[in-house]
Coordinates of C-alpha atoms in Angstrom, one line a residue:
M469 CA -31.0 8.4 11.3
K470 CA -31.2 12.2 11.9
A471 CA -28.4 14.5 12.1
E472 CA -27.7 16.2 15.4
S473 CA -27.5 19.6 13.8
S474 CA -29.0 21.2 10.7
E475 CA -25.5 22.5 9.8
Y476 CA -23.4 20.1 7.8
R477 CA -20.0 19.7 9.4
K478 CA -17.3 19.1 6.8
V479 CA -13.7 18.1 7.3
P480 CA -11.3 20.9 5.9
R481 CA -8.9 19.8 3.2
S482 CA -6.0 21.0 5.3
L483 CA -7.0 18.7 8.1
L484 CA -7.5 15.8 5.7
W485 CA -4.0 16.2 4.3
W486 CA -2.4 16.7 7.7
C487 CA -4.0 13.5 9.0
W488 CA -3.0 11.7 5.8
L489 CA 0.6 12.8 6.3
K490 CA 0.5 11.7 9.9
F491 CA -0.9 8.3 8.8
M492 CA 1.8 7.8 6.2
F493 CA 4.5 8.6 8.7
L494 CA 3.1 6.2 11.3
H495 CA 1.9 3.6 8.9
M496 CA 4.7 1.0 9.2
T497 CA 6.4 2.4 12.4
C498 CA 3.9 1.0 14.9
Q499 CA 3.0 -2.3 13.3
T500 CA 1.9 -5.1 15.6
F501 CA 1.4 -8.8 15.1
D502 CA -2.2 -8.9 16.3
K503 CA -3.4 -5.5 14.9
G504 CA -1.3 -4.8 11.8
Y505 CA -1.3 -1.0 11.1
T506 CA -4.3 -0.3 13.3
N507 CA -2.5 1.9 15.7
A508 CA -1.5 4.3 13.0
F509 CA -5.1 4.4 11.7
T510 CA -6.4 5.2 15.2
A511 CA -3.9 7.9 16.0
S512 CA -4.3 9.6 12.6
L513 CA -8.1 9.6 12.7
M514 CA -8.3 11.1 16.2
P515 CA -8.0 14.8 15.0
V516 CA -10.8 14.3 12.5
L517 CA -13.1 12.9 15.1
R518 CA -12.3 15.7 17.5
Y519 CA -13.1 18.3 14.8
L520 CA -16.3 16.6 13.7
Y521 CA -17.8 16.2 17.2
K522 CA -16.4 19.4 18.8
G523 CA -19.1 21.1 20.9
R524 CA -21.6 18.3 20.8
P525 CA -22.9 17.0 24.2
D526 CA -22.1 13.4 23.1
A527 CA -18.7 14.3 21.8
D528 CA -16.7 11.9 24.1
E529 CA -19.1 9.0 23.4
Q530 CA -19.0 9.5 19.6
I531 CA -15.2 9.9 19.5
K532 CA -14.7 6.8 21.6
A533 CA -17.1 4.9 19.2
G534 CA -15.2 6.2 16.2
L535 CA -11.8 5.1 17.6
M536 CA -13.2 1.7 18.5
R537 CA -14.2 1.3 14.8
T538 CA -10.5 1.5 13.9
R539 CA -9.4 -1.2 16.3
S540 CA -10.1 -4.3 14.2
Y541 CA -7.1 -5.8 12.3
Y542 CA -5.9 -3.7 9.4
V543 CA -3.2 -4.2 6.8
C544 CA -2.8 -2.6 3.4
E545 CA -0.1 -1.5 1.0
Q546 CA 1.1 1.9 2.1
S547 CA 0.1 4.2 -0.8
F548 CA -3.3 2.7 -1.2
S549 CA -3.7 2.6 2.5
G550 CA -3.8 6.3 2.4
V551 CA -6.7 6.0 -0.1
V552 CA -8.5 3.7 2.4
F553 CA -7.9 6.3 5.2
S554 CA -9.4 9.1 3.0
I555 CA -12.5 7.0 2.4
I556 CA -13.0 6.4 6.1
V557 CA -12.6 10.1 6.8
G558 CA -15.4 10.8 4.3
L559 CA -17.6 8.2 5.8
E560 CA -17.0 9.4 9.4
E561 CA -18.0 12.9 8.2
K562 CA -21.3 11.4 6.8
K563 CA -21.7 9.5 10.1
C564 CA -21.3 12.8 12.1
N565 CA -24.1 14.3 9.9
G566 CA -26.4 11.4 10.3
Q567 CA -26.0 9.9 6.8
M568 CA -24.0 6.8 7.7
S569 CA -24.0 4.0 10.3
G570 CA -20.9 2.9 12.2
E571 CA -21.4 -0.7 11.1
M572 CA -21.2 0.4 7.5
I573 CA -17.9 2.2 8.1
S574 CA -16.3 -0.8 9.7
A575 CA -17.5 -3.1 6.9
T576 CA -16.2 -0.8 4.2
R577 CA -12.7 -0.6 5.7
T578 CA -12.6 -4.4 6.1
G579 CA -14.0 -5.0 2.6
I580 CA -11.7 -2.7 0.6
M581 CA -8.3 -3.1 2.3
G582 CA -7.6 -6.5 0.7
P583 CA -8.3 -5.6 -3.0
L584 CA -6.5 -2.2 -2.7
S585 CA -3.5 -3.9 -1.0
A586 CA -3.2 -6.4 -3.7
L587 CA -3.5 -3.6 -6.3
G588 CA -0.8 -1.6 -4.6
D589 CA 1.6 -4.4 -4.2
T590 CA 1.2 -5.3 -7.9
L591 CA 1.3 -1.8 -9.3
H592 CA 4.1 -0.4 -7.1
G593 CA 6.0 -3.3 -5.6
S594 CA 6.1 -5.6 -8.6
T595 CA 5.9 -3.2 -11.5
T596 CA 7.0 0.5 -11.2
R597 CA 9.7 -0.1 -8.6
Q598 CA 11.2 -2.9 -10.8
I599 CA 11.2 -0.6 -13.8
A600 CA 13.0 2.1 -11.7
I601 CA 15.6 -0.4 -10.7
A602 CA 16.1 -1.6 -14.3
L603 CA 16.5 2.0 -15.6
T604 CA 19.0 3.1 -12.9
L605 CA 21.0 -0.1 -12.1
A606 CA 23.8 0.6 -14.6
F607 CA 24.4 4.0 -13.0
C608 CA 24.4 2.5 -9.5
L609 CA 26.9 -0.2 -10.5
D610 CA 29.2 2.5 -11.8
G611 CA 29.1 4.0 -8.3
R612 CA 27.3 7.2 -9.4
F613 CA 25.3 9.0 -6.7
A614 CA 22.9 10.2 -9.3
G615 CA 21.9 6.6 -10.0
A616 CA 20.8 6.0 -6.4
L617 CA 19.0 9.4 -6.3
L618 CA 17.2 8.8 -9.6
M619 CA 16.2 5.3 -8.4
F620 CA 14.8 6.7 -5.2
L621 CA 12.8 9.4 -7.1
L622 CA 11.4 7.0 -9.7
M623 CA 10.4 4.4 -7.1
N624 CA 8.2 7.0 -5.4
V625 CA 6.5 8.6 -8.5
S626 CA 3.6 6.2 -8.6
P627 CA 3.0 6.0 -4.8
F628 CA 2.8 9.8 -4.6
L629 CA 0.6 10.1 -7.7
T630 CA -1.7 7.5 -6.1
A631 CA -1.9 9.7 -3.0
F632 CA -2.3 13.1 -4.7
L633 CA -4.8 11.9 -7.3
G634 CA -6.6 9.4 -5.1
V635 CA -7.0 10.9 -1.7
P636 CA -9.2 13.9 -2.6
R637 CA -11.3 11.9 -5.1
V638 CA -12.1 9.1 -2.7
Y639 CA -12.9 11.6 0.1
D640 CA -15.5 13.1 -2.1
Q641 CA -16.8 10.0 -3.9
G642 CA -16.2 7.4 -1.2
S643 CA -15.9 3.7 -1.9
A644 CA -17.9 4.2 -5.2
F645 CA -14.7 5.5 -6.8
V646 CA -12.8 2.4 -5.8
L647 CA -15.5 0.2 -7.2
K648 CA -15.3 2.0 -10.5
L649 CA -11.5 1.7 -10.5
L650 CA -11.6 -2.0 -9.9
E651 CA -14.5 -2.7 -12.3
N652 CA -13.4 -0.8 -15.5
G653 CA -10.3 -2.9 -15.9
A654 CA -8.1 0.0 -17.2
L655 CA -5.8 -0.1 -14.2
Q656 CA -5.5 -3.9 -14.4
R657 CA -4.6 -3.7 -18.1
F658 CA -1.9 -1.1 -17.3
V659 CA -0.4 -3.2 -14.6
K660 CA -0.3 -6.2 -17.0
T661 CA 1.3 -4.2 -19.8
A662 CA 3.8 -2.6 -17.5
G663 CA 4.6 -5.9 -15.9
G664 CA 5.4 -7.3 -19.3
M665 CA 7.7 -4.4 -20.1
T666 CA 9.4 -5.0 -16.7
V667 CA 10.2 -8.6 -17.7
F668 CA 11.8 -7.4 -21.0
I669 CA 13.9 -4.7 -19.2
M670 CA 15.1 -7.1 -16.5
G671 CA 15.8 -9.7 -19.1
G672 CA 18.0 -7.3 -21.0
I673 CA 19.9 -6.4 -17.8
A674 CA 20.3 -10.1 -16.9
G675 CA 21.6 -10.7 -20.4
K676 CA 24.1 -7.9 -20.1
Y677 CA 25.6 -9.1 -16.8
L678 CA 25.1 -12.9 -17.3
F679 CA 28.2 -13.1 -19.6
S680 CA 30.4 -10.9 -17.5
H681 CA 32.2 -11.8 -14.2
Y682 CA 28.7 -12.2 -12.7
M683 CA 28.1 -15.2 -15.0
L684 CA 27.6 -18.0 -12.5
H685 CA 25.6 -15.8 -10.1
G686 CA 23.4 -14.5 -13.0
L687 CA 22.9 -18.0 -14.4
F688 CA 21.9 -19.4 -11.0
A689 CA 19.4 -16.5 -10.5
I690 CA 17.7 -17.1 -13.8
I691 CA 17.5 -20.8 -13.2
S692 CA 16.1 -20.2 -9.7
V693 CA 13.4 -17.8 -11.0
A694 CA 12.4 -20.5 -13.6
V695 CA 12.2 -23.2 -11.0
Y696 CA 10.1 -21.1 -8.7
Y697 CA 7.8 -20.1 -11.5
V698 CA 7.2 -23.8 -12.4
L699 CA 6.6 -24.8 -8.8
L700 CA 4.1 -21.9 -8.3
Q701 CA 2.3 -23.0 -11.5
K702 CA 2.0 -26.5 -10.0
K703 CA 0.3 -24.9 -6.9
I704 CA 3.1 -25.7 -4.5
R705 CA 2.5 -24.0 -1.2
T706 CA 4.5 -20.8 -0.6
N707 CA 5.5 -21.9 2.9
R708 CA 7.1 -25.0 1.5
L709 CA 9.0 -23.0 -1.1
I710 CA 10.3 -20.7 1.7
F711 CA 11.4 -23.6 3.9
G712 CA 12.9 -25.4 0.9
T713 CA 14.9 -22.3 0.0
V714 CA 16.2 -21.9 3.5
A715 CA 17.1 -25.6 3.7
G716 CA 18.8 -25.5 0.3
S717 CA 20.8 -22.3 1.2
I718 CA 22.0 -23.9 4.5
L719 CA 23.1 -27.1 2.6
L720 CA 25.0 -25.1 0.0
S721 CA 26.7 -23.0 2.6
V722 CA 27.8 -26.2 4.5
I723 CA 29.4 -27.6 1.4
H724 CA 31.0 -24.2 0.7
I725 CA 29.1 -23.3 -2.5
A726 CA 28.3 -19.6 -2.7
V727 CA 25.4 -18.5 -4.8

């Protein structure tokens, strides 16, 4: 492929961050069953494509093709979704300058959204947010506004760090940075260690409230977690666990047992 112009057209950092902010705002506000978060991706990439192809005779055709590359199904954890978005912006820039094919861009987005989504759900949803809850729960139960505010701030530390450290790097290095991140194992070891710490912290909190006036509720919660853990280890399907939980809850409510 040959570039349309000898001048390399580069996306300004200000435009990159503005489109990232737009993508984060729209990410889960325009979700659809058949497209996931695709609409947010399309709307946020539009300014980048308009900038890259401005003044070119085939601008309309190239912008349309770029938008169509975003129309396949897309779903990813929000903070790492911003990383995916930054990668695609960098690849679209290379495509504009004749260094990348459209098929490669589509394949890259489809290939990395799954691993990064799993990493984001594990790191943020199952680890750092649980630690934030554990550290601030006592303040919240005492009715302190500072506890709720601190919980909110701590919950958002790791997602914002993911964005501010990841977005500029993956824009420059592309998917190669993601591959290094997934291959070196450092992040996975951190998640595993932090997850173990979360278990200890939540266990301490459970022990504190288990023998108070929350005793029966706390005991039932611990037993339920143990039962679900055993069932998952036995490879019981998740949908069966969900329907079983719903059925059990209905049965307990009918016989007037609150849990």
